[in-house]
Tab-separated table of C-alpha atoms in Angstrom:
chain	number	residue	atom	x	y	z
A	1	MET	CA	-0.211	-0.026	-0.194
A	2	SER	CA	1.570	2.999	-1.205
A	3	LYS	CA	2.904	5.863	1.996
A	4	VAL	CA	2.320	8.452	0.119
A	5	HIS	CA	-0.566	11.643	1.354
A	6	ALA	CA	-1.915	14.443	-0.391
A	7	SER	CA	-0.326	17.236	1.812
A	8	ALA	CA	1.999	17.362	4.397
A	9	ALA	CA	-1.123	18.061	6.991
A	10	ASP	CA	-2.693	15.199	5.731
A	11	ALA	CA	0.664	12.804	6.355
A	12	LEU	CA	0.541	13.671	9.945
A	13	GLY	CA	-2.997	13.598	10.811
A	14	ASN	CA	-3.524	12.189	13.699
A	15	ALA	CA	0.306	11.496	14.937
A	16	LEU	CA	0.602	14.897	16.407
A	17	ARG	CA	-0.694	15.467	19.916
A	18	ASP	CA	0.709	17.798	22.339
A	19	GLY	CA	3.135	16.540	24.439
A	20	MET	CA	5.126	14.846	22.454
A	21	VAL	CA	8.357	14.508	21.314
A	22	LEU	CA	9.612	15.394	17.952
A	23	ALA	CA	12.976	14.645	16.622
A	24	VAL	CA	13.736	16.878	13.543
A	25	GLY	CA	16.543	15.920	10.296
A	26	GLY	CA	18.976	18.500	9.008
A	27	PHE	CA	21.676	21.256	9.731
A	28	GLY	CA	20.776	24.603	10.166
A	29	LEU	CA	18.405	25.228	7.074
A	30	SER	CA	20.553	22.238	4.987
A	31	GLY	CA	18.796	18.931	4.609
A	32	ILE	CA	15.368	20.359	6.871
A	33	PRO	CA	11.627	19.368	6.106
A	34	ALA	CA	10.002	22.868	5.862
A	35	ASP	CA	6.912	21.567	4.879
A	36	LEU	CA	6.554	19.463	7.418
A	37	ILE	CA	7.640	22.007	10.029
A	38	ASP	CA	4.949	24.441	8.851
A	39	ALA	CA	2.016	22.095	8.977
A	40	VAL	CA	2.732	21.102	12.541
A	41	ARG	CA	3.301	24.770	13.140
A	42	ALA	CA	-0.644	24.955	11.367
A	43	SER	CA	-1.709	22.232	13.909
A	44	GLY	CA	-1.066	24.746	16.752
A	45	VAL	CA	0.265	21.346	18.641
A	46	GLN	CA	1.541	22.687	21.844
A	47	ASP	CA	4.002	21.737	24.700
A	48	LEU	CA	6.664	19.529	22.354
A	49	THR	CA	10.081	18.440	23.495
A	50	VAL	CA	12.034	19.276	19.956
A	51	VAL	CA	15.622	16.816	19.086
A	52	SER	CA	17.078	18.618	16.534
A	53	ASN	CA	20.638	19.308	15.897
A	54	ASN	CA	20.089	23.051	16.620
A	55	MET	CA	16.593	25.458	16.051
A	56	GLY	CA	17.227	26.950	12.944
A	57	ILE	CA	17.286	30.315	12.598
A	58	ASP	CA	14.609	33.532	13.540
A	59	GLY	CA	11.334	32.855	11.625
A	60	LYS	CA	13.042	29.707	9.122
A	61	GLY	CA	12.793	26.173	9.713
A	62	LEU	CA	12.064	25.111	13.834
A	63	GLY	CA	12.563	28.640	14.385
A	64	VAL	CA	8.927	29.110	13.450
A	65	LEU	CA	7.875	27.066	16.351
A	66	LEU	CA	9.492	28.510	18.860
A	67	GLU	CA	8.303	31.904	17.491
A	68	ALA	CA	4.203	30.142	17.654
A	69	GLY	CA	4.727	29.647	21.529
A	70	GLN	CA	4.819	25.616	20.357
A	71	VAL	CA	7.749	24.147	22.353
A	72	ARG	CA	8.682	23.494	25.889
A	73	LYS	CA	11.859	21.447	26.047
A	74	VAL	CA	14.476	21.502	23.428
A	75	ILE	CA	17.423	18.579	23.070
A	76	ALA	CA	19.776	20.083	20.434
A	77	SER	CA	23.871	20.536	20.122
A	78	TYR	CA	23.962	24.195	19.106
A	79	VAL	CA	21.516	26.784	18.933
A	80	GLY	CA	24.088	29.975	17.987
A	81	GLU	CA	22.183	31.320	15.513
A	82	ASN	CA	18.162	31.984	17.088
A	83	LYS	CA	18.058	34.935	18.451
A	84	LEU	CA	14.177	34.609	19.725
A	85	PHE	CA	16.014	30.625	21.198
A	86	ALA	CA	17.687	32.763	23.527
A	87	GLU	CA	15.761	35.191	24.089
A	88	GLN	CA	13.123	32.256	25.590
A	89	PHE	CA	15.879	30.195	27.172
A	90	LEU	CA	17.307	33.491	29.514
A	91	ALA	CA	13.699	33.925	30.187
A	92	GLY	CA	12.849	30.999	31.977
A	93	ALA	CA	10.081	30.635	29.302
A	94	LEU	CA	12.256	27.566	26.924
A	95	GLU	CA	13.921	24.131	28.625
A	96	VAL	CA	17.174	23.165	27.328
A	97	GLU	CA	18.877	20.363	26.933
A	98	PHE	CA	22.775	20.293	26.152
A	99	SER	CA	24.254	17.107	24.108
A	100	PRO	CA	27.560	16.843	22.172
A	101	GLN	CA	27.111	16.506	18.419
A	102	GLY	CA	28.439	13.294	18.453
A	103	THR	CA	26.904	12.379	21.279
A	104	LEU	CA	23.190	13.906	20.600
A	105	ALA	CA	23.947	11.563	16.751
A	106	GLU	CA	24.459	8.306	18.840
A	107	ARG	CA	21.476	8.942	20.975
A	108	LEU	CA	19.585	8.822	18.590
A	109	ARG	CA	20.936	5.930	16.488
A	110	ALA	CA	20.631	4.188	19.421
A	111	GLY	CA	16.913	5.207	19.728
A	112	GLY	CA	16.558	3.782	16.472
A	113	ALA	CA	18.151	0.368	17.383
A	114	GLY	CA	16.729	-0.221	20.445
A	115	ILE	CA	19.158	0.071	22.618
A	116	PRO	CA	18.419	2.322	25.789
A	117	ALA	CA	21.535	3.619	27.129
A	118	PHE	CA	25.472	3.132	26.662
A	119	TYR	CA	28.316	5.144	27.976
A	120	THR	CA	30.738	8.025	25.963
A	121	LYS	CA	33.878	9.970	27.379
A	122	THR	CA	32.420	13.161	26.169
A	123	GLY	CA	31.525	15.271	28.652
A	124	VAL	CA	32.664	14.132	31.120
A	125	GLY	CA	34.435	16.542	33.946
A	126	THR	CA	31.676	19.127	32.514
A	127	LEU	CA	28.428	20.264	33.144
A	128	ILE	CA	27.131	17.431	30.521
A	129	ALA	CA	27.967	15.206	32.383
A	130	GLU	CA	25.942	16.214	35.934
A	131	GLY	CA	23.465	13.651	37.661
A	132	LYS	CA	24.356	11.180	35.372
A	133	PRO	CA	25.869	7.536	36.009
A	134	HIS	CA	29.285	7.358	36.163
A	135	ASP	CA	31.082	3.992	35.444
A	136	GLU	CA	35.000	3.187	34.209
A	137	PHE	CA	36.155	0.289	32.088
A	138	ASP	CA	39.571	-0.087	31.363
A	139	GLY	CA	40.434	2.419	34.119
A	140	VAL	CA	38.937	5.270	32.056
A	141	THR	CA	35.519	7.122	33.335
A	142	TYR	CA	32.685	7.343	31.324
A	143	ILE	CA	29.393	9.058	31.985
A	144	GLN	CA	25.991	7.248	30.736
A	145	GLU	CA	23.808	8.664	27.809
A	146	ARG	CA	20.423	7.553	27.315
A	147	GLY	CA	18.634	6.406	23.427
A	148	ILE	CA	16.264	8.985	22.031
A	149	VAL	CA	12.814	7.625	20.815
A	150	ALA	CA	10.397	10.580	19.603
A	151	ASP	CA	6.871	9.886	18.880
A	152	VAL	CA	6.909	11.324	15.819
A	153	ALA	CA	10.318	11.661	13.393
A	154	LEU	CA	10.882	14.290	10.561
A	155	VAL	CA	12.816	14.109	7.819
A	156	ARG	CA	14.002	15.023	4.159
A	157	ALA	CA	14.867	13.123	1.543
A	158	HIS	CA	16.031	14.057	-2.455
A	159	LEU	CA	14.068	11.095	-3.280
A	160	ALA	CA	11.559	7.922	-2.020
A	161	ASP	CA	9.476	5.677	-3.416
A	162	THR	CA	5.922	4.582	-2.958
A	163	ASP	CA	7.252	2.095	-0.069
A	164	GLY	CA	8.820	4.736	1.566
A	165	ASN	CA	12.578	4.135	0.844
A	166	LEU	CA	14.723	6.900	0.728
A	167	VAL	CA	18.004	8.246	-0.650
A	168	TYR	CA	19.592	11.792	0.633
A	169	ARG	CA	21.038	14.269	-1.759
A	170	TYR	CA	24.673	16.070	-0.304
A	171	THR	CA	24.410	17.913	3.074
A	172	ALA	CA	21.140	16.435	3.697
A	173	ARG	CA	22.119	12.822	4.742
A	174	ASN	CA	23.070	14.738	8.254
A	175	PHE	CA	21.008	13.550	11.107
A	176	ASN	CA	18.297	12.768	8.654
A	177	PRO	CA	18.963	8.963	8.194
A	178	ILE	CA	19.272	8.608	11.890
A	179	VAL	CA	16.338	10.714	13.042
A	180	ALA	CA	14.169	8.598	10.904
A	181	THR	CA	14.717	5.386	12.447
A	182	ALA	CA	14.471	7.159	15.734
A	183	GLY	CA	10.577	7.508	15.211
A	184	LEU	CA	7.767	5.848	16.663
A	185	VAL	CA	5.640	7.755	13.782
A	186	THR	CA	8.601	9.116	10.775
A	187	VAL	CA	7.091	10.857	8.735
A	188	ALA	CA	9.175	12.460	4.817
A	189	GLU	CA	9.147	14.810	2.779
A	190	ALA	CA	10.914	14.380	-0.626
A	191	GLU	CA	12.095	15.883	-3.688
A	192	ARG	CA	10.673	13.767	-5.991
A	193	ILE	CA	8.792	10.135	-5.311
A	194	VAL	CA	8.907	7.209	-7.837
A	195	GLN	CA	7.786	3.956	-7.981
A	196	PRO	CA	9.240	0.672	-6.218
A	197	GLY	CA	11.958	-0.688	-8.026
A	198	ASP	CA	12.908	3.000	-9.574
A	199	ILE	CA	15.534	2.796	-7.142
A	200	ASP	CA	18.712	0.554	-6.985
A	201	PRO	CA	18.849	-1.027	-3.491
A	202	GLU	CA	22.175	0.001	-3.456
A	203	HIS	CA	21.346	3.134	-3.148
A	204	VAL	CA	19.033	3.144	-0.524
A	205	VAL	CA	19.744	4.652	3.257
A	206	THR	CA	16.573	4.549	4.913
A	207	PRO	CA	14.838	0.895	4.257
A	208	GLY	CA	10.912	1.871	3.843
A	209	VAL	CA	10.616	-0.329	6.711
A	210	TYR	CA	10.844	2.382	9.176
A	211	VAL	CA	9.250	5.516	7.330
A	212	GLN	CA	5.655	5.669	7.639
A	213	ARG	CA	4.114	7.938	5.873
A	214	LEU	CA	5.702	10.606	2.532
A	215	VAL	CA	4.720	13.762	1.218
A	216	LEU	CA	6.203	15.015	-2.020
A	217	ALA	CA	7.897	18.046	-0.659
A	218	GLY	CA	6.838	21.525	-2.240
A	219	ASN	CA	9.189	23.761	-4.579
A	220	ARG	CA	10.586	26.290	-2.416
A	221	PRO	CA	13.516	28.235	-2.231
A	222	LYS	CA	16.757	26.355	-0.401
A	223	ASP	CA	16.898	29.119	2.269
A	224	ILE	CA	20.558	29.601	3.470
A	225	GLU	CA	21.689	30.366	7.131
A	226	GLN	CA	24.785	32.338	6.607
A	227	ARG	CA	25.678	33.533	2.854
A	228	THR	CA	28.832	34.956	2.400
A	229	VAL	CA	30.713	36.771	-0.243
A	230	ARG	CA	33.719	37.708	-2.009
A	231	GLN	CA	34.442	40.104	-4.022
A	232	ARG	CA	35.661	38.897	-7.819
A	233	PRO	CA	39.113	39.834	-8.310
A	234	VAL	CA	39.398	42.849	-11.097
A	235	ALA	CA	40.418	41.330	-14.435
A	236	ALA	CA	44.080	42.362	-16.197
A	237	VAL	CA	43.499	45.261	-18.667
A	238	ALA	CA	46.483	43.494	-21.153
């Protein structure tokens, strides 16, 4: 049966509820499921715990959920590009759990693999380690980190088939594959959707077994988080 839905709102359907954990793929504004994020905002769902590498920027990406006051807690690695995030955090309106980037990736991977917890050296002796179980292996101290399982995971793919098999492109193959495995319900938006068999099995990154719902992504400009340009050198006159 096809997993394709007519719209992002339809794909999310009854999966959204207040107080849920939402994991979102992407890195900055690269490879983010922008249509699905906008649909979450339009749904009006509240008290979200959002798990993502970062929270986008003001007015774009996951920043739109902050603007709408829909986020209660954020689990992320980096949040420096979003002024509203900083304002809400400093005002005590937003709970924040910082997780080192590699640790966050492994927490999502572990959750998707059914691993409840693991040990890592990263963060030992820092604020990250406070309140977490410690143990020693081969004379080295490690801290315990919990795997993350989200109620709903949102991802962006370059190519999908109607069975939900996903292929990513360039930088979008960052957090998207591990986020896709970590959701009890995973919803993907794809730039192009083809029929089963049209994707070489060797090219599939996320098998369709992890994806429950799928929608064709809209044609929108790809935003640049920080646009940096330089002057072209003036050609020498012969």
